[in-house]
Tab-separated table of C-alpha atoms in Angstrom:
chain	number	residue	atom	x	y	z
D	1	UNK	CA	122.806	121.033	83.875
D	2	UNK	CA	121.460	117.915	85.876
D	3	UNK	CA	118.871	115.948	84.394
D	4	UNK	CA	115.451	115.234	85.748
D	5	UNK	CA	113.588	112.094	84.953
D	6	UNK	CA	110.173	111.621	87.086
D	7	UNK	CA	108.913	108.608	88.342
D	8	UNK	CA	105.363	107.500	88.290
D	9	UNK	CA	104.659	104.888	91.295
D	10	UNK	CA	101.799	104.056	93.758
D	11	UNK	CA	103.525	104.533	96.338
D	12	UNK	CA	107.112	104.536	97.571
D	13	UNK	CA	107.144	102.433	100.239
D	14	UNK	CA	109.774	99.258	100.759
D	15	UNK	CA	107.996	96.855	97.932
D	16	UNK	CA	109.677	95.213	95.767
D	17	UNK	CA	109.742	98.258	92.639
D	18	UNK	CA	110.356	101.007	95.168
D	19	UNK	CA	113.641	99.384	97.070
D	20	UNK	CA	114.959	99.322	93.225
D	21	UNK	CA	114.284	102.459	92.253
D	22	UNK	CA	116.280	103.670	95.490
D	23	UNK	CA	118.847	101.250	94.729
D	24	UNK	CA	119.419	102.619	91.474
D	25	UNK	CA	119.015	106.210	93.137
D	26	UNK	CA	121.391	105.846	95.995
D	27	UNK	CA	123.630	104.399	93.249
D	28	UNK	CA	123.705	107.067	90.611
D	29	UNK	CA	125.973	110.348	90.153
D	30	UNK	CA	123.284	112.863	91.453
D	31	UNK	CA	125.031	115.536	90.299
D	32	UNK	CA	124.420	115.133	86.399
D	33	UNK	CA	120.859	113.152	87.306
D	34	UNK	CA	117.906	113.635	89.570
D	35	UNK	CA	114.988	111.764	90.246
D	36	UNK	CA	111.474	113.050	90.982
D	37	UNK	CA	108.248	110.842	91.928
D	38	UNK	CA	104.691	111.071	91.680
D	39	UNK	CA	102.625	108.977	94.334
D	40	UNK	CA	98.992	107.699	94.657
D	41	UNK	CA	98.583	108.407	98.641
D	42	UNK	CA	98.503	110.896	100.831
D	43	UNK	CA	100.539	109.279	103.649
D	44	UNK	CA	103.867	109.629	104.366
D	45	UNK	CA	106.197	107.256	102.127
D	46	UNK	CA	108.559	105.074	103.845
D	47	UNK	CA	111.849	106.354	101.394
D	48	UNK	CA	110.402	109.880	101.762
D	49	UNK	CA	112.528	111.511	103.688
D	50	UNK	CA	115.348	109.893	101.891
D	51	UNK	CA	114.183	110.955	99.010
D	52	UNK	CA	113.988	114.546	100.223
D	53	UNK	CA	117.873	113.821	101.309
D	54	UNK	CA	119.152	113.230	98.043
D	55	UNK	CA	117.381	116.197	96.476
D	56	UNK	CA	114.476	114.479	94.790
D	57	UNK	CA	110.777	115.750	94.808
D	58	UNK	CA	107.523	114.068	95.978
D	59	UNK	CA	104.266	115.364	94.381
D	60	UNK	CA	101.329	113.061	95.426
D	61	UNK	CA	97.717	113.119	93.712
D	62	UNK	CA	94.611	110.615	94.164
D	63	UNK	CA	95.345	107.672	91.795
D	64	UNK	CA	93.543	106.664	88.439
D	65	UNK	CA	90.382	104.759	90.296
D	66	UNK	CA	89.846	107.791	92.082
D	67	UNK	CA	90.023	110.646	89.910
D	68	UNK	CA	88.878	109.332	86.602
D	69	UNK	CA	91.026	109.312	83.676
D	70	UNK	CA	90.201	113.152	82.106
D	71	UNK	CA	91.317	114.676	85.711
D	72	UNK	CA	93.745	112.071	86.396
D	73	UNK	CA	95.530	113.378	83.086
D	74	UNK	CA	95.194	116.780	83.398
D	75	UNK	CA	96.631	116.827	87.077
D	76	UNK	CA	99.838	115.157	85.837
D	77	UNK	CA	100.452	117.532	82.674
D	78	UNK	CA	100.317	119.655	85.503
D	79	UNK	CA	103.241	118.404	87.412
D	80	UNK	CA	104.605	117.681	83.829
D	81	UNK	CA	104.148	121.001	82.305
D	82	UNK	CA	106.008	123.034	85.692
D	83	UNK	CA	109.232	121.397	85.222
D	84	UNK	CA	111.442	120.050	82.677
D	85	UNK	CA	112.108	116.234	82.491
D	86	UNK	CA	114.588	114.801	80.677
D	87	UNK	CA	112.126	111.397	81.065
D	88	UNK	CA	109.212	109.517	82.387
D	89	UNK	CA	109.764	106.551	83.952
D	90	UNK	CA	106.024	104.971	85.013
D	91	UNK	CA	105.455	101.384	87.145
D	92	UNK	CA	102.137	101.549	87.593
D	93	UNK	CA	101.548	98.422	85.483
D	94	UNK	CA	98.741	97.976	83.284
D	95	UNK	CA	97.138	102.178	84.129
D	96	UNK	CA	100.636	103.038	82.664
D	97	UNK	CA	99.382	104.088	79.447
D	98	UNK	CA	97.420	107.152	80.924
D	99	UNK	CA	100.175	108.488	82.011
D	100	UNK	CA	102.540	107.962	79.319
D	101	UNK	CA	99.200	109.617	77.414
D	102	UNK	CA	100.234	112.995	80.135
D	103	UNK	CA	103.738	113.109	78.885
D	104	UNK	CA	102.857	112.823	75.196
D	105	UNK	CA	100.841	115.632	75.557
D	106	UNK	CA	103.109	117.840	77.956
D	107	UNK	CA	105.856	117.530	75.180
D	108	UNK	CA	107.882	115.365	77.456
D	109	UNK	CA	110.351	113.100	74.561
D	110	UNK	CA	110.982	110.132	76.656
D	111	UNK	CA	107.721	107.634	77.766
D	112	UNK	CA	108.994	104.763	79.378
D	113	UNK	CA	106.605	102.336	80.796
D	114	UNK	CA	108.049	99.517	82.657
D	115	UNK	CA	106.428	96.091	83.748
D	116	UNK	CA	106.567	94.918	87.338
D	117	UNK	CA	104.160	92.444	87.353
D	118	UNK	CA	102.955	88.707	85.206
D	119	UNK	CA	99.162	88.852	86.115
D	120	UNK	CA	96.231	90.606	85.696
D	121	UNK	CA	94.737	91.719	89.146
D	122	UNK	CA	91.090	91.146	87.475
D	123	UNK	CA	89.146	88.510	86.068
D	124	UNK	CA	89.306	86.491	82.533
D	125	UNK	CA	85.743	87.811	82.118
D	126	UNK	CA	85.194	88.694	78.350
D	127	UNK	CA	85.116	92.768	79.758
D	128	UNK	CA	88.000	92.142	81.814
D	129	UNK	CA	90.044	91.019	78.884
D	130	UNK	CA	88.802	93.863	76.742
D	131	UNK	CA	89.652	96.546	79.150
D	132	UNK	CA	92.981	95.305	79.736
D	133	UNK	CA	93.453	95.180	75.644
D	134	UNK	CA	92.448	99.162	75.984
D	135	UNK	CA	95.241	99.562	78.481
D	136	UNK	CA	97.854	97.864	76.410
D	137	UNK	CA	97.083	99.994	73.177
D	138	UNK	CA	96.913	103.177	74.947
D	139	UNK	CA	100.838	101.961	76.236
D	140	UNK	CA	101.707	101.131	73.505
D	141	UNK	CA	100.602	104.224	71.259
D	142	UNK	CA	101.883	106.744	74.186
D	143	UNK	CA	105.246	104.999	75.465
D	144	UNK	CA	108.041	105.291	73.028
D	145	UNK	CA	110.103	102.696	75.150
D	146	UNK	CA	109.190	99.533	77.270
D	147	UNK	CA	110.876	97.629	79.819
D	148	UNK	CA	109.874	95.043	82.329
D	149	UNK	CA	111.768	92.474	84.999
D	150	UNK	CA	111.545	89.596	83.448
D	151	UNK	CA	110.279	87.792	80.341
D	152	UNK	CA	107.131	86.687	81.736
D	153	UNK	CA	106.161	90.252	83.029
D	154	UNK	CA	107.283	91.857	79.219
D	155	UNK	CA	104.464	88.963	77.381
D	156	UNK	CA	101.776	90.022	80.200
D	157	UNK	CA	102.101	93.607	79.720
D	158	UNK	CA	103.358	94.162	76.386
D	159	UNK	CA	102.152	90.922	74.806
D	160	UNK	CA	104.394	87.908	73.016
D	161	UNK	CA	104.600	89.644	69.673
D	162	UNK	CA	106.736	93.091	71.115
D	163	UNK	CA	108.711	90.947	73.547
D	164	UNK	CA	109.740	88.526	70.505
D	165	UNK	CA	110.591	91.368	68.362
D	166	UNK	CA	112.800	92.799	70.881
D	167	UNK	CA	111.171	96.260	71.251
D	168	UNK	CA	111.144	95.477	75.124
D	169	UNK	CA	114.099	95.883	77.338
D	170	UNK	CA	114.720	93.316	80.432
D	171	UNK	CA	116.234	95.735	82.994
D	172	UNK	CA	117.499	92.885	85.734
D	173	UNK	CA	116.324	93.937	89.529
D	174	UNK	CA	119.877	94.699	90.688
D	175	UNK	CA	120.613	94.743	94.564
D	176	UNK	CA	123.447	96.981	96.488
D	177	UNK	CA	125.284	93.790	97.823
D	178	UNK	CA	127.594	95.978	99.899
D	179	UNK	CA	124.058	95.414	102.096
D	180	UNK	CA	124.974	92.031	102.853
D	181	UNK	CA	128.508	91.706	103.441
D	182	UNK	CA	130.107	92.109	107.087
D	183	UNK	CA	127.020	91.069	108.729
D	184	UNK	CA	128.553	89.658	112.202
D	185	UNK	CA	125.616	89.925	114.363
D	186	UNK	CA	125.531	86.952	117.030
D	187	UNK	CA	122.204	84.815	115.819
D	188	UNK	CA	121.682	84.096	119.109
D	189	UNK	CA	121.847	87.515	119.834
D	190	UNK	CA	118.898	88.435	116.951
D	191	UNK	CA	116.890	85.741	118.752
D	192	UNK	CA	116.718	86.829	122.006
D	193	UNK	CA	115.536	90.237	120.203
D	194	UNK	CA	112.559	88.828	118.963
D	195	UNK	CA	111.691	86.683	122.229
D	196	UNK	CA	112.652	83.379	119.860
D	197	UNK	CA	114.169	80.457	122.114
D	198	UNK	CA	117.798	79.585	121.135
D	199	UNK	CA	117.637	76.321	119.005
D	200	UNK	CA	114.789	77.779	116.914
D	201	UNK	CA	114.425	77.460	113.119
D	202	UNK	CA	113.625	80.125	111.114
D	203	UNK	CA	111.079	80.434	108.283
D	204	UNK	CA	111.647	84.335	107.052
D	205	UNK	CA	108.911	86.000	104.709
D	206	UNK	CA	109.757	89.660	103.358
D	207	UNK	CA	106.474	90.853	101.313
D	208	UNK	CA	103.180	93.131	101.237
D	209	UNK	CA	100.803	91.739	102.948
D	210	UNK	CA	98.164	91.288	100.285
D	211	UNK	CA	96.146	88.783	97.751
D	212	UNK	CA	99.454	88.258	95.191
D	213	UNK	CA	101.472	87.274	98.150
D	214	UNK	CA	99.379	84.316	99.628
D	215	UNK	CA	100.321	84.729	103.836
D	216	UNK	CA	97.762	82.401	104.499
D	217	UNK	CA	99.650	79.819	102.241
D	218	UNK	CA	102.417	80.228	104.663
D	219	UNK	CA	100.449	79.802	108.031
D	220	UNK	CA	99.230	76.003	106.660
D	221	UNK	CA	102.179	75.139	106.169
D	222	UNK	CA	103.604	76.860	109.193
D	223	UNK	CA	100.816	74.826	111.286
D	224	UNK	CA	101.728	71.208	109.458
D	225	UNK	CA	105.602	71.576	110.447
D	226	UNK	CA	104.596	72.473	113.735
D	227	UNK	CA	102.779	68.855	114.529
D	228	UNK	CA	106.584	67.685	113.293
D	229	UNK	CA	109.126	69.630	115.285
D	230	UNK	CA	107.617	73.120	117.974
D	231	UNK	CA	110.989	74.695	117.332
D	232	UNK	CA	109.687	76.057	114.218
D	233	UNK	CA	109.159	79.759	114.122
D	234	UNK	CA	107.947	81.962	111.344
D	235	UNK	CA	109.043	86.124	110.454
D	236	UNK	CA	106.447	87.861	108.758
D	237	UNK	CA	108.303	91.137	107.248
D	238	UNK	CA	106.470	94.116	105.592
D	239	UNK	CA	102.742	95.713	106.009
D	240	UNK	CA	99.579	95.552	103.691
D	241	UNK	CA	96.026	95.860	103.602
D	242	UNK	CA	95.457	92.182	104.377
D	243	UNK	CA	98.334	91.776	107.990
D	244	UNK	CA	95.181	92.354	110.160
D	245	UNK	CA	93.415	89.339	108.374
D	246	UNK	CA	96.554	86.788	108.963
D	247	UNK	CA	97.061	87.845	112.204
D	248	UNK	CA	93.588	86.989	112.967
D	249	UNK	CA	94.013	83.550	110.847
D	250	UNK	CA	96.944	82.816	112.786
D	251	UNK	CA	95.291	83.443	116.138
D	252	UNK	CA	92.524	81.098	114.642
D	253	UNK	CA	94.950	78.340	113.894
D	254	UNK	CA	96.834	78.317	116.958
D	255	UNK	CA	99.780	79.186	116.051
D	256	UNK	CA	100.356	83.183	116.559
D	257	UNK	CA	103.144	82.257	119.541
D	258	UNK	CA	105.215	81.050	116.376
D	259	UNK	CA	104.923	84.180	114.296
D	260	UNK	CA	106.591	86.963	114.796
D	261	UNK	CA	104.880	90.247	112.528
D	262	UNK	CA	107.651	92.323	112.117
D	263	UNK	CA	106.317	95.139	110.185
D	264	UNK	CA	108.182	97.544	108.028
D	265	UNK	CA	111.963	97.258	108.419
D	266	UNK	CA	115.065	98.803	106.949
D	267	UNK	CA	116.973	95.816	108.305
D	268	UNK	CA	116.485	93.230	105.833
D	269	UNK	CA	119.795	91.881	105.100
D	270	UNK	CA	120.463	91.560	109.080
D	271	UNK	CA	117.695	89.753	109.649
D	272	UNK	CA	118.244	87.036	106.255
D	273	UNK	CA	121.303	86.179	107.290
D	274	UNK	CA	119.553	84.103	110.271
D	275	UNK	CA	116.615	83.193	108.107
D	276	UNK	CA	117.199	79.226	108.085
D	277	UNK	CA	114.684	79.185	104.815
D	278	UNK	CA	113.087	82.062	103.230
D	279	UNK	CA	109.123	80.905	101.827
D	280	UNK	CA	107.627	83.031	99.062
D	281	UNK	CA	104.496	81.656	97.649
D	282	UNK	CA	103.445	83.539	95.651
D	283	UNK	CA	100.206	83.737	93.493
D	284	UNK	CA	102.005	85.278	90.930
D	285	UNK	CA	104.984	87.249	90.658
D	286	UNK	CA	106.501	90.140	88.009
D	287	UNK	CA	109.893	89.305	89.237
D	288	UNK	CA	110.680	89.320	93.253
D	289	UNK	CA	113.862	91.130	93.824
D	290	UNK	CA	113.762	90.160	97.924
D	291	UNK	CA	114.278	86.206	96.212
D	292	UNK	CA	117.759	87.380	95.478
D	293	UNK	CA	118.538	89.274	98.398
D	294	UNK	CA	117.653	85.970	100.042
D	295	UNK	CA	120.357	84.341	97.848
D	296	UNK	CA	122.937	87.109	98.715
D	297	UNK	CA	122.497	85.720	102.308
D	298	UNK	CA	123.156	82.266	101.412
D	299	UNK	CA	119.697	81.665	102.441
D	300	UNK	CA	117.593	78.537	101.322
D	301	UNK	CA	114.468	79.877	99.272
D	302	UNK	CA	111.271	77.845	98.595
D	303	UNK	CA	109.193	79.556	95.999
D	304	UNK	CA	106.184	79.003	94.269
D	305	UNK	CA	106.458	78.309	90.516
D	306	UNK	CA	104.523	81.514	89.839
D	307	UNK	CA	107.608	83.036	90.460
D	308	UNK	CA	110.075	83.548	87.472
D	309	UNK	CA	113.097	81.008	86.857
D	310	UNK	CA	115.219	83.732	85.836
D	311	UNK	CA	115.260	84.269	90.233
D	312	UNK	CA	117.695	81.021	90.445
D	313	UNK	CA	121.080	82.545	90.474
D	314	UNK	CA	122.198	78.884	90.353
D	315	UNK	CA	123.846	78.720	93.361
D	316	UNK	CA	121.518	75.263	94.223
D	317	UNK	CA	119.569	77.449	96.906
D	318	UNK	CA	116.093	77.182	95.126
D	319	UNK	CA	113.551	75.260	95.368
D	320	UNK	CA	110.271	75.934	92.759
D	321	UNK	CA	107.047	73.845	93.996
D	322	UNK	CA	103.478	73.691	92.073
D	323	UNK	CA	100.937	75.792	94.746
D	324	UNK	CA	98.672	72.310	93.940
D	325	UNK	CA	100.998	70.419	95.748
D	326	UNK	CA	99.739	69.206	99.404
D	327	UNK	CA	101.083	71.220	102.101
D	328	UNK	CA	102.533	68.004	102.987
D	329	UNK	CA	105.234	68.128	100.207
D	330	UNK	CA	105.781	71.972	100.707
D	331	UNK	CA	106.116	71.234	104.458
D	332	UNK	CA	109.060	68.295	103.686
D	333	UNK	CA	110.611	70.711	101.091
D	334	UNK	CA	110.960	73.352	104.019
D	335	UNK	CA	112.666	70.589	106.482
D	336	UNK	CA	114.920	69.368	103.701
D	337	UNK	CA	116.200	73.149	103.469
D	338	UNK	CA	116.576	73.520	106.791
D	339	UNK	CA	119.413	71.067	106.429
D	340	UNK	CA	121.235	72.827	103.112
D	341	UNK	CA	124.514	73.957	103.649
D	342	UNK	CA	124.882	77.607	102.420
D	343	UNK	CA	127.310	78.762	100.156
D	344	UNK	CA	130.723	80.598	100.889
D	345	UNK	CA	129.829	84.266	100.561
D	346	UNK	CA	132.318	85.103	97.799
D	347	UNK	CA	131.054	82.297	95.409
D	348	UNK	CA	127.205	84.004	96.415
D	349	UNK	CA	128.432	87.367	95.185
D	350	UNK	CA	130.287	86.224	91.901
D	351	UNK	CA	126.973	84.366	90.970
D	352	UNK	CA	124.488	87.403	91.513
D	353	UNK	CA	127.536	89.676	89.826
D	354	UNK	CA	127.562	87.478	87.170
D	355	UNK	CA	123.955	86.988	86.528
D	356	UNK	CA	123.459	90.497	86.251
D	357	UNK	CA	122.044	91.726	89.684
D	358	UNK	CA	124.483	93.334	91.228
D	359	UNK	CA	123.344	97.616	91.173
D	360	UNK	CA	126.812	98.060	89.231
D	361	UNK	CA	125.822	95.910	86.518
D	362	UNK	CA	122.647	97.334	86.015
D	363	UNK	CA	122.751	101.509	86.833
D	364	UNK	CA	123.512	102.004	82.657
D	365	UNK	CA	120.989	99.995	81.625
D	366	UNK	CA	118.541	102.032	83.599
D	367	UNK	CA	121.047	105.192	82.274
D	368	UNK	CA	120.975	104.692	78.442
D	369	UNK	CA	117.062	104.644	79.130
D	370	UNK	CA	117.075	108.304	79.511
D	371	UNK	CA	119.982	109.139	77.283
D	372	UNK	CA	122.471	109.854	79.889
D	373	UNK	CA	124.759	106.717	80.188
């Protein structure tokens, strides 16, 4: 009989959570395990149809903020209740406990709640810090297992004391790397694509467009390394509440004939093999699994320190700068890069492999989770 385990997301769209559930989806033997997903929109999903293809389920109800917690629990027992899951699997961060709360109730035997993120989206306010107190006891009396990407997203959610005592489980953000081998394309080629002039050099972005993941850091910079060298060119990749806003900014600045907005695309591997540096500056950062699919290209990577350490798979491709540094220093740390020599491919993929990224290393992890390894 397979085995259902249903996931509790905002959306399923190509951020950083979603593309690893699918990896770990794509990845598993379907046959003895299926995956179902509850959303927080109404719109169409970009894995949705995918999901659909591998003979998972999509129910979608208003989120938390909208519905209040009473209805916003009894409209999941609902879901809950109709069909039999094996396991819960909930990333909705810090509102996870409200649904763990669902599957308590609905008689559901597995609660997992699973951190994505190192930072609180509100204030340090005296009521901010007691509300998100509420949400980590009502996780931690409703889960009965917790996991999270990294050490510093286990202490934010779960706090020091669990993640010390080992009663949270670091499940690494494993990537498909069959993605990035083989990748022959003619740069040139890629270039004349996007209307880029041969000779160009390539700053690639891959991220939401939104607060966390600090575009407008990116045009400054982008502006000072223009007065240096106009064969600098920046690719935005990915969608958000905020792309209308940078687009604007960058029209502001002067530089929008340097920026190419990409959108949502399935393509990201193609299009990191010709990033010349990838720039993530992040406000703050749960994990960041497109950092190591920048590393499986070979691909330079300047980062903010927000982001985790554990994202160096050592392969001397990262950079971590202070966001208080001038743009000055962030804009010589982006030149330097341009000039690092990237890595032969097999030495990139025995580093992630032995780090624990690659999907291979981490599919049982995610499998002794809900009792089926």
């Amino acid at each position: 009989m397979v085995k259902r385990v249903l996931h509790i997301v905002s959306t399923m769209d190509r951020g950083g959570a979603e593309t690893l559930i699918m990896n770990i989806y794509r990845n598993i033997d379907r046959k003895k395990i299926q995956f179902n997903f509850i959303t927080h929109t109404p719109m169409k999903c970009d894995f949705e149809d995918e999901i659909i293809a591998l003979g998972g389920r999509i129910f979608k109800i208003p989120s938390l903020g909208q519905l209040g917690p009473f209805s916003y629990v009894r409209d999941l027992m609902k879901i809950m209740s109709a069909h039999s899951y094996e396991a819960v699997h909930i990333h909705t961060d810090f509102q996870g406990g409200f649904p763990a709360l669902a599957a308590k109730l609905s008689g559901i035997k597995i609660r997992i709640c699973h951190s994505h993120s190192n930072s609180w989206p509100r204030g340090n306010q005296f009521m901010d810090r007691t509300a998100l107190k509420i949400f980590q006891t009502l996780i931690k009396i409703s889960s009965t297992r917790f996991c999270s990407c990294s050490s510093e997203a286990a202490e934010f959610l779960f706090g020091k004391r669990s993640f010390e005592s080992s009663k949270v489980k670091i499940l690494n953000n494993g990537i498909d790397l069959t993605q990035f081998e083989n990748i022959q394309e003619n740069r040139n080629e890629i270039l004349r694509e996007l209307d880029i002039p041969v000779g160009a050099k390539i700053i690639g972005h891959v991220g939401r467009f939104s607060t966390s993941k600090n575009q407008t850091f990116i045009l400054k910079v982008l502006k000072k390394l223009l007065e240096k060298d106009k064969r600098v060119f920046a690719l935005l990749v990915g969608d958000g509440p905020l792309k209308q806003q940078i687009e604007e900014e960058a029209l502001k600045l002067g530089i929008v004939d340097h920026i190419r907005f990409l959108g949502v695309r399935s393509d990201i591997p193609r299009l990191m093999r010709h990033f010349d540096v990838f720039l993530f500056p992040s406000l703050f950062e749960g994990f960041g699994i497109v950092t190591i699919e920048a590393q499986s290209s070979g691909t330079p990577c300047i980062m903010s320190d927000m982001v985790p350490r554990s994202t160096d798979m050592g392969l001397g491709l990262v950079t971590y700068l202070s966001l208080d540094e001038s743009i000055d220093v962030w804009g010589n740390k982006l030149l330097d890069a341009f000039k690092v020599e990237r890595p032969n491919k097999q030495l990139v993929f025995e580093a992630i492999s032995k780090n624990g990224f690659s999907i291979k290393s981490t599919i049982n992890d995610w499998l002794e989770l809900y009792g089926a390894s």
